[in-house]
Short mmCIF file of N, CA and C and ligand atoms in Angstrom, two decimals:
data_model
loop_
_atom_site.label_atom_id
_atom_site.label_comp_id
_atom_site.label_asym_id
_atom_site.label_seq_id
_atom_site.Cartn_x
_atom_site.Cartn_y
_atom_site.Cartn_z
N MET A 378 0.85 -1.20 0.00
CA MET A 378 0.00 0.00 0.00
C MET A 378 0.88 1.25 0.00
N LYS A 379 0.50 2.22 -0.80
CA LYS A 379 1.19 3.50 -0.69
C LYS A 379 0.16 4.61 -0.56
N GLU A 380 0.58 5.69 0.05
CA GLU A 380 -0.32 6.81 0.23
C GLU A 380 0.00 7.87 -0.80
N ILE A 381 -1.03 8.51 -1.30
CA ILE A 381 -0.82 9.63 -2.22
C ILE A 381 -1.40 10.87 -1.55
N LYS A 382 -0.60 11.90 -1.47
CA LYS A 382 -1.09 13.14 -0.88
C LYS A 382 -1.39 14.11 -2.01
N ILE A 383 -2.57 14.68 -2.01
CA ILE A 383 -2.95 15.62 -3.06
C ILE A 383 -3.05 17.01 -2.44
N GLU A 384 -2.40 17.96 -3.07
CA GLU A 384 -2.41 19.31 -2.52
C GLU A 384 -2.96 20.31 -3.53
N SER A 385 -3.69 21.29 -3.03
CA SER A 385 -4.14 22.40 -3.87
C SER A 385 -3.57 23.68 -3.30
N LEU A 386 -3.23 24.58 -4.17
CA LEU A 386 -2.69 25.86 -3.73
C LEU A 386 -3.69 26.96 -4.08
N LEU A 387 -4.07 27.73 -3.09
CA LEU A 387 -5.01 28.83 -3.32
C LEU A 387 -4.39 30.14 -2.84
N ASN A 388 -4.71 31.22 -3.50
CA ASN A 388 -4.31 32.55 -3.01
C ASN A 388 -5.54 33.19 -2.40
N VAL A 389 -5.39 33.71 -1.19
CA VAL A 389 -6.54 34.33 -0.51
C VAL A 389 -6.24 35.81 -0.32
N TYR A 390 -7.11 36.64 -0.85
CA TYR A 390 -6.97 38.09 -0.75
C TYR A 390 -7.99 38.61 0.26
N ASP A 391 -7.60 39.56 1.09
CA ASP A 391 -8.51 40.06 2.12
C ASP A 391 -9.69 40.83 1.54
N THR A 392 -9.42 41.57 0.47
CA THR A 392 -10.50 42.33 -0.16
C THR A 392 -10.33 42.29 -1.67
N LEU A 393 -11.41 42.57 -2.36
CA LEU A 393 -11.38 42.60 -3.83
C LEU A 393 -10.41 43.67 -4.34
N GLU A 394 -10.32 44.76 -3.59
CA GLU A 394 -9.49 45.90 -4.02
C GLU A 394 -8.01 45.53 -4.13
N GLU A 395 -7.60 44.44 -3.48
CA GLU A 395 -6.19 44.01 -3.57
C GLU A 395 -5.83 43.42 -4.93
N LEU A 396 -6.87 43.11 -5.70
CA LEU A 396 -6.63 42.39 -6.96
C LEU A 396 -6.34 43.34 -8.11
N PRO A 397 -5.74 42.85 -9.19
CA PRO A 397 -5.49 43.70 -10.35
C PRO A 397 -6.79 44.27 -10.91
N ARG A 398 -6.67 45.41 -11.56
CA ARG A 398 -7.85 46.14 -12.02
C ARG A 398 -8.73 45.31 -12.97
N ASP A 399 -8.09 44.52 -13.84
CA ASP A 399 -8.91 43.75 -14.79
C ASP A 399 -9.69 42.62 -14.09
N VAL A 400 -9.14 42.11 -12.99
CA VAL A 400 -9.86 41.07 -12.23
C VAL A 400 -11.04 41.71 -11.49
N ILE A 401 -10.80 42.89 -10.92
CA ILE A 401 -11.89 43.61 -10.24
C ILE A 401 -13.01 43.87 -11.23
N ALA A 402 -12.64 44.30 -12.43
CA ALA A 402 -13.66 44.61 -13.46
C ALA A 402 -14.47 43.36 -13.80
N LEU A 403 -13.79 42.21 -13.89
CA LEU A 403 -14.50 40.96 -14.22
C LEU A 403 -15.43 40.57 -13.07
N MET A 404 -14.95 40.74 -11.84
CA MET A 404 -15.81 40.41 -10.69
C MET A 404 -17.03 41.35 -10.66
N LYS A 405 -16.84 42.59 -11.07
CA LYS A 405 -18.00 43.52 -11.11
C LYS A 405 -19.02 43.04 -12.14
N LYS A 406 -18.55 42.47 -13.22
CA LYS A 406 -19.48 41.89 -14.22
C LYS A 406 -20.24 40.72 -13.61
N ALA A 407 -19.53 39.94 -12.78
CA ALA A 407 -20.19 38.82 -12.10
C ALA A 407 -21.25 39.35 -11.12
N MET A 408 -20.92 40.45 -10.46
CA MET A 408 -21.90 41.07 -9.52
C MET A 408 -23.14 41.53 -10.27
N GLU A 409 -22.92 42.14 -11.42
CA GLU A 409 -24.07 42.60 -12.23
C GLU A 409 -24.91 41.40 -12.67
N ALA A 410 -24.21 40.33 -13.07
CA ALA A 410 -24.92 39.11 -13.51
C ALA A 410 -25.75 38.55 -12.36
N ARG A 411 -25.18 38.61 -11.16
CA ARG A 411 -25.89 38.08 -9.98
C ARG A 411 -27.22 38.80 -9.77
N GLU A 412 -27.25 40.09 -10.14
CA GLU A 412 -28.51 40.85 -10.02
C GLU A 412 -29.59 40.21 -10.89
N ARG A 413 -29.17 39.47 -11.91
CA ARG A 413 -30.13 38.85 -12.84
C ARG A 413 -30.41 37.38 -12.47
N SER A 414 -29.89 36.97 -11.30
CA SER A 414 -30.17 35.61 -10.82
C SER A 414 -31.68 35.41 -10.69
N TYR A 415 -32.14 34.24 -11.13
CA TYR A 415 -33.54 33.88 -10.91
C TYR A 415 -33.52 32.77 -9.86
N SER A 416 -33.67 33.16 -8.62
CA SER A 416 -33.51 32.19 -7.52
C SER A 416 -34.60 32.37 -6.46
N PRO A 417 -35.88 32.25 -6.89
CA PRO A 417 -36.98 32.45 -5.94
C PRO A 417 -37.07 31.34 -4.90
N TYR A 418 -36.46 30.19 -5.17
CA TYR A 418 -36.60 29.05 -4.25
C TYR A 418 -35.51 29.04 -3.19
N SER A 419 -34.28 29.15 -3.62
CA SER A 419 -33.18 29.10 -2.64
C SER A 419 -32.89 30.47 -2.05
N LYS A 420 -33.27 31.51 -2.76
CA LYS A 420 -32.92 32.89 -2.36
C LYS A 420 -31.39 33.04 -2.26
N PHE A 421 -30.70 32.27 -3.06
CA PHE A 421 -29.24 32.29 -3.09
C PHE A 421 -28.83 32.71 -4.50
N GLY A 422 -28.27 33.89 -4.61
CA GLY A 422 -27.95 34.42 -5.94
C GLY A 422 -26.47 34.23 -6.27
N VAL A 423 -26.23 33.77 -7.48
CA VAL A 423 -24.85 33.55 -7.92
C VAL A 423 -24.66 34.22 -9.28
N GLY A 424 -23.52 34.88 -9.44
CA GLY A 424 -23.17 35.47 -10.73
C GLY A 424 -21.80 35.00 -11.14
N ALA A 425 -21.62 34.77 -12.42
CA ALA A 425 -20.32 34.34 -12.94
C ALA A 425 -19.99 35.16 -14.18
N ALA A 426 -18.72 35.50 -14.32
CA ALA A 426 -18.27 36.21 -15.52
C ALA A 426 -17.01 35.53 -16.04
N LEU A 427 -16.98 35.32 -17.34
CA LEU A 427 -15.84 34.67 -17.99
C LEU A 427 -15.14 35.66 -18.89
N LEU A 428 -13.82 35.64 -18.85
CA LEU A 428 -13.04 36.41 -19.82
C LEU A 428 -12.49 35.43 -20.84
N LEU A 429 -12.81 35.68 -22.11
CA LEU A 429 -12.30 34.83 -23.19
C LEU A 429 -11.01 35.43 -23.75
N GLU A 430 -10.27 34.60 -24.44
CA GLU A 430 -8.98 35.02 -25.01
C GLU A 430 -9.14 36.18 -26.00
N ASN A 431 -10.29 36.28 -26.63
CA ASN A 431 -10.50 37.37 -27.59
C ASN A 431 -11.03 38.64 -26.91
N GLY A 432 -11.04 38.65 -25.56
CA GLY A 432 -11.47 39.84 -24.84
C GLY A 432 -12.96 39.88 -24.52
N GLU A 433 -13.70 38.96 -25.13
CA GLU A 433 -15.14 38.88 -24.90
C GLU A 433 -15.42 38.52 -23.44
N ILE A 434 -16.45 39.12 -22.86
CA ILE A 434 -16.85 38.75 -21.50
C ILE A 434 -18.24 38.13 -21.56
N ILE A 435 -18.36 36.95 -20.99
CA ILE A 435 -19.62 36.20 -20.96
C ILE A 435 -20.08 36.12 -19.51
N THR A 436 -21.33 36.40 -19.27
CA THR A 436 -21.81 36.29 -17.89
C THR A 436 -22.97 35.32 -17.79
N GLY A 437 -23.21 34.87 -16.57
CA GLY A 437 -24.35 33.98 -16.32
C GLY A 437 -24.77 34.11 -14.87
N SER A 438 -26.00 33.73 -14.60
CA SER A 438 -26.49 33.71 -13.22
C SER A 438 -27.29 32.44 -13.03
N ASN A 439 -27.48 32.06 -11.77
CA ASN A 439 -28.23 30.82 -11.54
C ASN A 439 -29.70 31.01 -11.91
N GLN A 440 -30.23 30.01 -12.55
CA GLN A 440 -31.60 30.03 -13.06
C GLN A 440 -32.34 28.83 -12.48
N GLU A 441 -33.24 29.11 -11.55
CA GLU A 441 -33.93 28.01 -10.86
C GLU A 441 -35.24 27.65 -11.55
N ASN A 442 -35.81 26.57 -11.08
CA ASN A 442 -37.02 26.03 -11.71
C ASN A 442 -37.89 25.40 -10.63
N ALA A 443 -39.21 25.48 -10.84
CA ALA A 443 -40.14 24.86 -9.88
C ALA A 443 -39.86 23.37 -9.75
N SER A 444 -39.38 22.78 -10.83
CA SER A 444 -38.87 21.41 -10.76
C SER A 444 -37.38 21.54 -10.45
N TYR A 445 -37.06 21.52 -9.19
CA TYR A 445 -35.74 21.98 -8.72
C TYR A 445 -34.53 21.52 -9.53
N PRO A 446 -34.44 20.22 -9.86
CA PRO A 446 -33.22 19.79 -10.58
C PRO A 446 -33.10 20.36 -11.99
N SER A 447 -34.16 20.96 -12.50
CA SER A 447 -34.09 21.53 -13.84
C SER A 447 -33.37 22.88 -13.86
N GLY A 448 -33.13 23.46 -12.70
CA GLY A 448 -32.41 24.73 -12.64
C GLY A 448 -30.94 24.53 -12.98
N LEU A 449 -30.24 25.65 -13.18
CA LEU A 449 -28.82 25.55 -13.52
C LEU A 449 -28.02 26.61 -12.77
N CYS A 450 -26.83 26.22 -12.35
CA CYS A 450 -25.91 27.12 -11.65
C CYS A 450 -25.41 28.21 -12.60
N ALA A 451 -24.97 29.31 -11.97
CA ALA A 451 -24.44 30.45 -12.73
C ALA A 451 -23.23 30.07 -13.58
N GLU A 452 -22.34 29.29 -12.99
CA GLU A 452 -21.09 28.96 -13.68
C GLU A 452 -21.36 28.16 -14.95
N ARG A 453 -22.30 27.21 -14.86
CA ARG A 453 -22.59 26.41 -16.04
C ARG A 453 -23.40 27.20 -17.06
N THR A 454 -24.29 28.08 -16.59
CA THR A 454 -25.02 28.93 -17.52
C THR A 454 -24.01 29.70 -18.38
N ALA A 455 -22.99 30.24 -17.71
CA ALA A 455 -21.99 31.06 -18.41
C ALA A 455 -21.10 30.21 -19.31
N ILE A 456 -20.60 29.11 -18.77
CA ILE A 456 -19.59 28.37 -19.55
C ILE A 456 -20.23 27.63 -20.73
N PHE A 457 -21.47 27.19 -20.58
CA PHE A 457 -22.13 26.54 -21.72
C PHE A 457 -22.44 27.56 -22.81
N TYR A 458 -22.76 28.78 -22.39
CA TYR A 458 -22.97 29.83 -23.39
C TYR A 458 -21.67 30.10 -24.14
N ALA A 459 -20.58 30.21 -23.39
CA ALA A 459 -19.27 30.45 -24.03
C ALA A 459 -18.94 29.30 -24.99
N GLY A 460 -19.16 28.08 -24.52
CA GLY A 460 -18.85 26.91 -25.35
C GLY A 460 -19.71 26.84 -26.61
N SER A 461 -20.94 27.31 -26.50
CA SER A 461 -21.83 27.21 -27.65
C SER A 461 -21.67 28.39 -28.61
N GLN A 462 -21.32 29.56 -28.09
CA GLN A 462 -21.18 30.74 -28.95
C GLN A 462 -19.75 30.95 -29.47
N PHE A 463 -18.77 30.53 -28.68
CA PHE A 463 -17.36 30.75 -29.04
C PHE A 463 -16.58 29.44 -28.87
N PRO A 464 -16.96 28.42 -29.64
CA PRO A 464 -16.38 27.09 -29.42
C PRO A 464 -14.86 27.03 -29.60
N ASP A 465 -14.30 27.96 -30.38
CA ASP A 465 -12.86 27.89 -30.64
C ASP A 465 -12.06 28.95 -29.90
N VAL A 466 -12.69 29.62 -28.97
CA VAL A 466 -11.99 30.67 -28.23
C VAL A 466 -11.73 30.19 -26.80
N ALA A 467 -10.47 30.28 -26.39
CA ALA A 467 -10.11 29.79 -25.04
C ALA A 467 -10.69 30.69 -23.96
N ILE A 468 -10.98 30.07 -22.85
CA ILE A 468 -11.47 30.80 -21.66
C ILE A 468 -10.27 31.05 -20.75
N LYS A 469 -10.05 32.32 -20.42
CA LYS A 469 -8.87 32.64 -19.61
C LYS A 469 -9.16 32.63 -18.12
N ARG A 470 -10.32 33.16 -17.76
CA ARG A 470 -10.55 33.43 -16.34
C ARG A 470 -12.03 33.38 -16.05
N MET A 471 -12.39 32.99 -14.82
CA MET A 471 -13.79 33.03 -14.38
C MET A 471 -13.86 33.71 -13.02
N ALA A 472 -14.78 34.64 -12.86
CA ALA A 472 -15.02 35.29 -11.56
C ALA A 472 -16.42 34.90 -11.09
N ILE A 473 -16.53 34.56 -9.82
CA ILE A 473 -17.80 34.07 -9.27
C ILE A 473 -18.11 34.81 -7.97
N ILE A 474 -19.34 35.27 -7.87
CA ILE A 474 -19.78 35.86 -6.60
C ILE A 474 -21.10 35.23 -6.21
N ALA A 475 -21.22 34.85 -4.93
CA ALA A 475 -22.41 34.13 -4.50
C ALA A 475 -22.81 34.57 -3.10
N GLY A 476 -24.12 34.62 -2.87
CA GLY A 476 -24.57 34.93 -1.53
C GLY A 476 -26.07 34.78 -1.37
N SER A 477 -26.45 34.55 -0.12
CA SER A 477 -27.86 34.37 0.23
C SER A 477 -28.54 35.73 0.36
N ARG A 478 -29.82 35.77 0.03
CA ARG A 478 -30.59 36.99 0.29
C ARG A 478 -31.21 36.94 1.68
N LEU A 479 -31.00 35.86 2.41
CA LEU A 479 -31.59 35.68 3.75
C LEU A 479 -30.59 35.98 4.85
N LYS A 480 -29.30 35.99 4.51
CA LYS A 480 -28.25 36.29 5.49
C LYS A 480 -27.04 36.82 4.74
N THR A 481 -26.13 37.40 5.48
CA THR A 481 -24.93 37.93 4.83
C THR A 481 -23.94 36.80 4.57
N THR A 482 -23.48 36.74 3.33
CA THR A 482 -22.48 35.73 2.96
C THR A 482 -21.13 36.44 2.86
N ASP A 483 -20.33 36.28 3.90
CA ASP A 483 -19.07 37.04 3.93
C ASP A 483 -17.85 36.13 3.79
N LYS A 484 -18.09 34.89 3.31
CA LYS A 484 -16.93 34.04 3.02
C LYS A 484 -16.99 33.57 1.56
N PRO A 485 -15.84 33.28 0.99
CA PRO A 485 -15.82 32.90 -0.43
C PRO A 485 -16.60 31.61 -0.68
N ILE A 486 -17.38 31.60 -1.75
CA ILE A 486 -18.21 30.44 -2.08
C ILE A 486 -17.62 29.77 -3.33
N PRO A 487 -17.06 28.59 -3.17
CA PRO A 487 -16.47 27.91 -4.34
C PRO A 487 -17.53 27.31 -5.25
N PRO A 488 -17.22 27.10 -6.51
CA PRO A 488 -18.18 26.45 -7.41
C PRO A 488 -18.48 25.02 -6.96
N CYS A 489 -19.73 24.59 -7.15
CA CYS A 489 -20.12 23.26 -6.71
C CYS A 489 -19.41 22.19 -7.56
N GLY A 490 -19.51 20.97 -7.13
CA GLY A 490 -18.81 19.87 -7.81
C GLY A 490 -19.23 19.71 -9.26
N ALA A 491 -20.53 19.84 -9.52
CA ALA A 491 -21.01 19.68 -10.90
C ALA A 491 -20.45 20.79 -11.79
N CYS A 492 -20.36 22.00 -11.24
CA CYS A 492 -19.78 23.10 -12.03
C CYS A 492 -18.29 22.87 -12.25
N ARG A 493 -17.60 22.38 -11.25
CA ARG A 493 -16.17 22.11 -11.43
C ARG A 493 -15.97 21.08 -12.55
N GLN A 494 -16.80 20.05 -12.54
CA GLN A 494 -16.70 19.04 -13.59
C GLN A 494 -16.93 19.67 -14.96
N SER A 495 -17.92 20.55 -15.04
CA SER A 495 -18.26 21.18 -16.33
C SER A 495 -17.15 22.11 -16.79
N ILE A 496 -16.61 22.89 -15.86
CA ILE A 496 -15.53 23.81 -16.22
C ILE A 496 -14.29 23.00 -16.64
N ALA A 497 -14.06 21.88 -15.93
CA ALA A 497 -12.90 21.03 -16.25
C ALA A 497 -12.94 20.57 -17.71
N GLU A 498 -14.14 20.29 -18.20
CA GLU A 498 -14.28 19.83 -19.59
C GLU A 498 -13.64 20.82 -20.55
N TYR A 499 -13.90 22.11 -20.31
CA TYR A 499 -13.39 23.15 -21.22
C TYR A 499 -11.90 23.38 -21.00
N GLU A 500 -11.45 23.22 -19.76
CA GLU A 500 -10.01 23.38 -19.49
C GLU A 500 -9.22 22.28 -20.19
N VAL A 501 -9.75 21.05 -20.13
CA VAL A 501 -9.09 19.93 -20.82
C VAL A 501 -9.15 20.16 -22.33
N LYS A 502 -10.32 20.58 -22.81
CA LYS A 502 -10.51 20.81 -24.25
C LYS A 502 -9.51 21.83 -24.79
N GLN A 503 -9.31 22.94 -24.07
CA GLN A 503 -8.43 23.99 -24.58
C GLN A 503 -6.97 23.78 -24.18
N ASP A 504 -6.73 22.81 -23.29
CA ASP A 504 -5.38 22.48 -22.86
C ASP A 504 -4.63 23.72 -22.33
N ALA A 505 -5.35 24.54 -21.60
CA ALA A 505 -4.75 25.72 -20.97
C ALA A 505 -5.58 26.04 -19.73
N PRO A 506 -4.92 26.50 -18.67
CA PRO A 506 -5.66 26.69 -17.42
C PRO A 506 -6.72 27.79 -17.48
N ILE A 507 -7.80 27.54 -16.76
CA ILE A 507 -8.82 28.58 -16.54
C ILE A 507 -8.62 29.06 -15.10
N GLU A 508 -8.27 30.33 -14.96
CA GLU A 508 -8.05 30.90 -13.63
C GLU A 508 -9.41 31.20 -12.99
N ILE A 509 -9.57 30.83 -11.73
CA ILE A 509 -10.86 30.99 -11.07
C ILE A 509 -10.73 31.92 -9.85
N TYR A 510 -11.60 32.90 -9.76
CA TYR A 510 -11.69 33.73 -8.56
C TYR A 510 -13.09 33.58 -7.98
N PHE A 511 -13.21 33.41 -6.68
CA PHE A 511 -14.54 33.36 -6.10
C PHE A 511 -14.61 34.08 -4.75
N MET A 512 -15.81 34.62 -4.48
CA MET A 512 -16.01 35.37 -3.24
C MET A 512 -17.47 35.30 -2.80
N GLY A 513 -17.72 35.70 -1.56
CA GLY A 513 -19.08 35.91 -1.09
C GLY A 513 -19.50 37.31 -1.49
N GLU A 514 -20.57 37.81 -0.87
CA GLU A 514 -21.00 39.18 -1.22
C GLU A 514 -19.96 40.21 -0.84
N LYS A 515 -19.20 39.88 0.20
CA LYS A 515 -18.13 40.78 0.62
C LYS A 515 -17.03 39.95 1.27
N GLY A 516 -15.94 40.59 1.58
CA GLY A 516 -14.87 39.89 2.28
C GLY A 516 -13.84 39.29 1.35
N LYS A 517 -13.26 38.19 1.78
CA LYS A 517 -12.11 37.61 1.10
C LYS A 517 -12.43 37.09 -0.31
N VAL A 518 -11.40 37.10 -1.12
CA VAL A 518 -11.50 36.56 -2.48
C VAL A 518 -10.45 35.45 -2.60
N VAL A 519 -10.85 34.34 -3.17
CA VAL A 519 -9.92 33.22 -3.37
C VAL A 519 -9.59 33.08 -4.85
N ARG A 520 -8.32 32.84 -5.13
CA ARG A 520 -7.88 32.59 -6.51
C ARG A 520 -7.31 31.19 -6.62
N SER A 521 -7.72 30.49 -7.66
CA SER A 521 -7.11 29.21 -8.01
C SER A 521 -6.52 29.39 -9.40
N HIS A 522 -5.28 28.97 -9.61
CA HIS A 522 -4.64 29.25 -10.90
C HIS A 522 -5.26 28.41 -12.03
N SER A 523 -6.00 27.37 -11.65
CA SER A 523 -6.64 26.53 -12.67
C SER A 523 -7.84 25.84 -12.05
N LEU A 524 -8.66 25.26 -12.91
CA LEU A 524 -9.78 24.45 -12.41
C LEU A 524 -9.24 23.13 -11.87
N ALA A 525 -8.25 22.57 -12.54
CA ALA A 525 -7.68 21.29 -12.10
C ALA A 525 -7.24 21.35 -10.64
N ASN A 526 -6.77 22.51 -10.24
CA ASN A 526 -6.35 22.72 -8.85
C ASN A 526 -7.52 22.57 -7.87
N LEU A 527 -8.75 22.78 -8.36
CA LEU A 527 -9.94 22.65 -7.51
C LEU A 527 -10.59 21.27 -7.64
N LEU A 528 -10.13 20.48 -8.60
CA LEU A 528 -10.77 19.18 -8.84
C LEU A 528 -9.72 18.11 -9.12
N PRO A 529 -9.05 17.68 -8.06
CA PRO A 529 -8.09 16.60 -8.25
C PRO A 529 -8.81 15.33 -8.69
N LEU A 530 -8.09 14.44 -9.32
CA LEU A 530 -8.66 13.16 -9.79
C LEU A 530 -9.84 13.37 -10.73
N VAL A 531 -9.67 14.31 -11.62
CA VAL A 531 -10.77 14.62 -12.55
C VAL A 531 -11.11 13.42 -13.44
N PHE A 532 -12.37 13.30 -13.76
CA PHE A 532 -12.81 12.34 -14.78
C PHE A 532 -12.88 13.12 -16.09
N ASP A 533 -12.06 12.74 -17.06
CA ASP A 533 -12.09 13.48 -18.32
C ASP A 533 -11.99 12.53 -19.52
N LYS A 534 -11.95 13.13 -20.70
CA LYS A 534 -12.03 12.36 -21.94
C LYS A 534 -10.90 11.36 -22.14
N THR A 535 -9.79 11.56 -21.44
CA THR A 535 -8.64 10.68 -21.64
C THR A 535 -8.94 9.24 -21.20
N VAL A 536 -9.98 9.05 -20.37
CA VAL A 536 -10.28 7.68 -19.92
C VAL A 536 -11.29 6.98 -20.82
N LEU A 537 -11.88 7.71 -21.75
CA LEU A 537 -12.95 7.13 -22.57
C LEU A 537 -12.39 6.35 -23.75
N1 THU B 654 -25.51 27.58 -7.31
C1 THU B 654 -24.74 28.13 -8.30
O1 THU B 654 -25.22 28.92 -9.12
N2 THU B 654 -23.44 27.79 -8.35
C2 THU B 654 -22.83 26.91 -7.50
O2 THU B 654 -21.68 26.58 -7.70
C3 THU B 654 -23.56 26.37 -6.37
C4 THU B 654 -25.00 26.66 -6.33
C5 THU B 654 -26.92 27.93 -7.27
C6 THU B 654 -27.84 26.78 -7.58
C7 THU B 654 -29.10 27.21 -6.86
O3 THU B 654 -29.83 28.08 -7.70
C8 THU B 654 -28.60 27.99 -5.67
O4 THU B 654 -27.26 28.36 -5.98
C9 THU B 654 -28.62 27.24 -4.36
O5 THU B 654 -28.01 26.01 -4.47
#
């Protein structure tokens, strides 16, 4: 038997203002997208903004449904749009902001497992890292240099 230790490296910033101006601008796009969240059931709004290699910015917000599983997270709304509209353009960065309307969310909210799996698909496809930033409504911001860093032992096309 041998043990394998898996490590992830994250950068944690105390405030959004510590980040480079272009990252702040992308997070502001995610904040605007969050305003368009349709989340009457969970009352939890999420916004995501993607920066593509061609400079295009794609945003998405969570879209819920009375049939709960039919809803979709903000990150997948955004990345599927990017994949369908700009299939040959690499995704450089994703900014995510999430928080409840019932309480203050002051800690960074990472993308859920299903979103990580979906984002991983595009990272593997483009063979270049997608940088991820995520935060709550206020407070610290976390940076991951890639999606792979957030999803060790990924299931991807290489096994098929
Ligand atoms: N949600 C996202 O949009 N992204 C995530 O990564 C986690 C959860 C949404 C789904 C649902 O509309 C609400 O947040 C509560 O789960």
